[in-house]
Amino acid sequence: MENKIIKQLIREAEEAKKNSYSPYSNFRVGASLITKDGRIFRGTNVENASYGLAVCAERNAIFTAVGLGYRTFDAIAIGSDLNDYTAPCGACRQVINEFADSNTKIILYKSEADYKIYNISELLPFSFGPEALGK
Ligand code: THU
């Protein structure tokens, strides 16, 4: 994948992060993904006074894409305000696993110039996925 695309995904995730609704944690997260046909979708975390209802940035981006009919993506970028790489939570790893394949790049970034790329089996080994159900 071109470096230009990776940088664009990081910029898109940073834009999404500006809309984070996180008054309880004050922890803003941004995500963006690119579909196989080059469309980009964004997501950010949305919290609630009933804390357990918070939805993470990654899941928001993925569910937005899937809701519009895009089920396969080449890459997803994830970042926060940490001065470090932001590890996606376990629930988001499971949701990424549903739609990712071994080529899907999971880009954890600190900045446009500083990121690491993983695949889903590195982040979620021995996973329970659609294949267990014959799908
Ligand atoms: N959060 C995400 O958006 N993605 C993650 O993978 C980690 C956690 C959000 C959920 C909550 O709004 C805030 O970060 C603190 O947990």
CSV table of C-alpha atoms and ligand atoms in Angstrom, one decimal:
chain,number,residue,atom,x,y,z
A,1,MET,CA,0.0,0.0,0.0
A,2,GLU,CA,1.3,3.4,-0.9
A,3,ASN,CA,2.6,5.6,1.8
A,4,LYS,CA,0.4,8.4,0.5
A,5,ILE,CA,-2.7,6.3,1.3
A,6,ILE,CA,-1.5,5.5,4.8
A,7,LYS,CA,-0.9,9.2,5.5
A,8,GLN,CA,-4.3,10.0,4.1
A,9,LEU,CA,-5.9,7.4,6.4
A,10,ILE,CA,-4.1,8.9,9.4
A,11,ARG,CA,-5.3,12.4,8.5
A,12,GLU,CA,-8.9,11.1,8.1
A,13,ALA,CA,-8.7,9.4,11.5
A,14,GLU,CA,-7.4,12.6,13.0
A,15,GLU,CA,-10.3,14.5,11.5
A,16,ALA,CA,-12.8,11.9,12.9
A,17,LYS,CA,-11.2,12.3,16.3
A,18,LYS,CA,-12.2,15.9,16.4
A,19,ASN,CA,-15.9,14.7,16.6
A,20,SER,CA,-15.2,12.4,19.5
A,21,TYR,CA,-17.9,12.5,22.1
A,22,SER,CA,-16.0,11.4,25.2
A,23,PRO,CA,-16.9,13.7,28.1
A,24,TYR,CA,-16.6,10.8,30.6
A,25,SER,CA,-13.2,9.4,29.7
A,26,ASN,CA,-11.8,12.5,28.0
A,27,PHE,CA,-10.1,9.9,25.7
A,28,ARG,CA,-10.5,10.8,22.1
A,29,VAL,CA,-10.1,8.1,19.5
A,30,GLY,CA,-10.2,8.4,15.7
A,31,ALA,CA,-10.3,5.6,13.1
A,32,SER,CA,-10.6,5.5,9.3
A,33,LEU,CA,-10.7,2.6,6.9
A,34,ILE,CA,-10.3,2.2,3.1
A,35,THR,CA,-12.4,-0.3,1.2
A,36,LYS,CA,-11.1,-2.5,-1.5
A,37,ASP,CA,-12.5,0.0,-4.1
A,38,GLY,CA,-10.9,3.0,-2.5
A,39,ARG,CA,-13.7,4.5,-0.4
A,40,ILE,CA,-12.7,5.9,3.0
A,41,PHE,CA,-15.0,5.8,6.0
A,42,ARG,CA,-14.3,7.4,9.4
A,43,GLY,CA,-15.4,6.8,12.9
A,44,THR,CA,-14.9,8.2,16.4
A,45,ASN,CA,-15.8,7.1,19.9
A,46,VAL,CA,-19.2,8.0,21.2
A,47,GLU,CA,-19.9,7.7,24.9
A,48,ASN,CA,-23.0,7.8,27.0
A,49,ALA,CA,-24.1,8.8,30.5
A,50,SER,CA,-24.8,5.1,30.8
A,51,TYR,CA,-21.1,4.3,30.5
A,52,GLY,CA,-21.3,0.8,29.1
A,53,LEU,CA,-23.0,2.0,26.0
A,54,ALA,CA,-19.9,3.7,24.6
A,55,VAL,CA,-19.0,2.7,21.1
A,56,CYS,CA,-15.4,2.7,20.0
A,57,ALA,CA,-14.0,4.6,17.0
A,58,GLU,CA,-13.0,1.5,15.1
A,59,ARG,CA,-16.4,-0.1,15.4
A,60,ASN,CA,-18.1,3.1,14.4
A,61,ALA,CA,-16.0,3.3,11.3
A,62,ILE,CA,-16.6,-0.4,10.4
A,63,PHE,CA,-20.3,-0.4,11.1
A,64,THR,CA,-20.7,2.8,9.0
A,65,ALA,CA,-19.0,1.1,6.1
A,66,VAL,CA,-20.8,-2.1,6.5
A,67,GLY,CA,-24.1,-0.3,6.8
A,68,LEU,CA,-23.5,1.3,3.5
A,69,GLY,CA,-22.7,-2.0,1.8
A,70,TYR,CA,-18.8,-2.1,2.1
A,71,ARG,CA,-17.7,-5.3,3.8
A,72,THR,CA,-14.1,-5.7,2.7
A,73,PHE,CA,-11.3,-3.2,3.5
A,74,ASP,CA,-7.6,-3.0,2.8
A,75,ALA,CA,-6.6,-1.0,5.9
A,76,ILE,CA,-7.8,0.6,9.0
A,77,ALA,CA,-6.0,3.4,10.9
A,78,ILE,CA,-6.4,4.0,14.6
A,79,GLY,CA,-5.1,6.7,16.9
A,80,SER,CA,-5.8,8.8,20.0
A,81,ASP,CA,-4.2,11.6,21.9
A,82,LEU,CA,-1.7,9.2,23.5
A,83,ASN,CA,1.9,9.9,22.7
A,84,ASP,CA,2.0,6.2,21.9
A,85,TYR,CA,0.4,3.7,19.6
A,86,THR,CA,-3.3,3.0,20.5
A,87,ALA,CA,-4.1,-0.6,20.9
A,88,PRO,CA,-7.6,-1.5,19.8
A,89,CYS,CA,-9.7,-3.0,22.5
A,90,GLY,CA,-10.6,-6.7,22.4
A,91,ALA,CA,-14.2,-6.1,21.2
A,92,CYS,CA,-12.9,-4.0,18.3
A,93,ARG,CA,-10.3,-6.7,17.4
A,94,GLN,CA,-13.2,-9.2,17.2
A,95,VAL,CA,-15.2,-6.9,15.0
A,96,ILE,CA,-12.1,-6.2,12.8
A,97,ASN,CA,-11.6,-10.0,12.5
A,98,GLU,CA,-15.1,-10.4,11.1
A,99,PHE,CA,-14.3,-8.2,8.1
A,100,ALA,CA,-10.5,-8.3,7.7
A,101,ASP,CA,-8.4,-10.9,5.9
A,102,SER,CA,-4.7,-11.6,6.4
A,103,ASN,CA,-3.9,-8.8,4.0
A,104,THR,CA,-5.8,-6.1,5.8
A,105,LYS,CA,-3.4,-3.6,7.3
A,106,ILE,CA,-4.2,-2.4,10.8
A,107,ILE,CA,-2.3,0.8,11.2
A,108,LEU,CA,-1.7,2.0,14.7
A,109,TYR,CA,-0.2,5.5,14.6
A,110,LYS,CA,1.3,8.1,16.8
A,111,SER,CA,1.5,10.6,13.9
A,112,GLU,CA,1.6,10.6,10.1
A,113,ALA,CA,5.3,9.9,10.3
A,114,ASP,CA,5.2,7.3,13.1
A,115,TYR,CA,3.0,4.2,12.8
A,116,LYS,CA,3.1,0.4,13.0
A,117,ILE,CA,1.3,-2.0,10.8
A,118,TYR,CA,-0.2,-5.3,12.0
A,119,ASN,CA,-2.5,-7.9,10.6
A,120,ILE,CA,-5.4,-9.3,12.5
A,121,SER,CA,-3.9,-12.6,13.5
A,122,GLU,CA,-1.1,-10.7,15.2
A,123,LEU,CA,-3.6,-8.8,17.3
A,124,LEU,CA,-6.1,-11.6,17.7
A,125,PRO,CA,-4.5,-15.0,17.6
A,126,PHE,CA,-6.5,-18.2,17.6
A,127,SER,CA,-9.7,-16.2,16.9
A,128,PHE,CA,-13.3,-17.2,16.7
A,129,GLY,CA,-14.5,-16.0,13.3
A,130,PRO,CA,-17.0,-16.6,10.5
A,131,GLU,CA,-15.1,-19.8,9.3
A,132,ALA,CA,-16.0,-21.5,12.6
A,133,LEU,CA,-19.7,-21.2,11.5
A,134,GLY,CA,-18.9,-22.2,7.9
A,135,LYS,CA,-19.2,-18.6,6.7
B,1,THU,N1,-11.9,3.4,22.8
B,1,THU,C1,-11.9,3.4,21.4
B,1,THU,O1,-12.6,4.2,20.8
B,1,THU,N2,-11.2,2.4,20.8
B,1,THU,C2,-10.4,1.5,21.5
B,1,THU,O2,-10.0,0.5,20.9
B,1,THU,C3,-10.1,1.7,22.9
B,1,THU,C4,-11.1,2.5,23.6
B,1,THU,C5,-12.7,4.5,23.5
B,1,THU,C6,-13.8,3.9,24.3
B,1,THU,C7,-14.0,5.0,25.3
B,1,THU,O3,-14.9,6.0,24.7
B,1,THU,C8,-12.6,5.6,25.5
B,1,THU,O4,-11.9,5.2,24.4
B,1,THU,C9,-12.0,5.2,26.8
B,1,THU,O5,-12.0,3.8,26.9
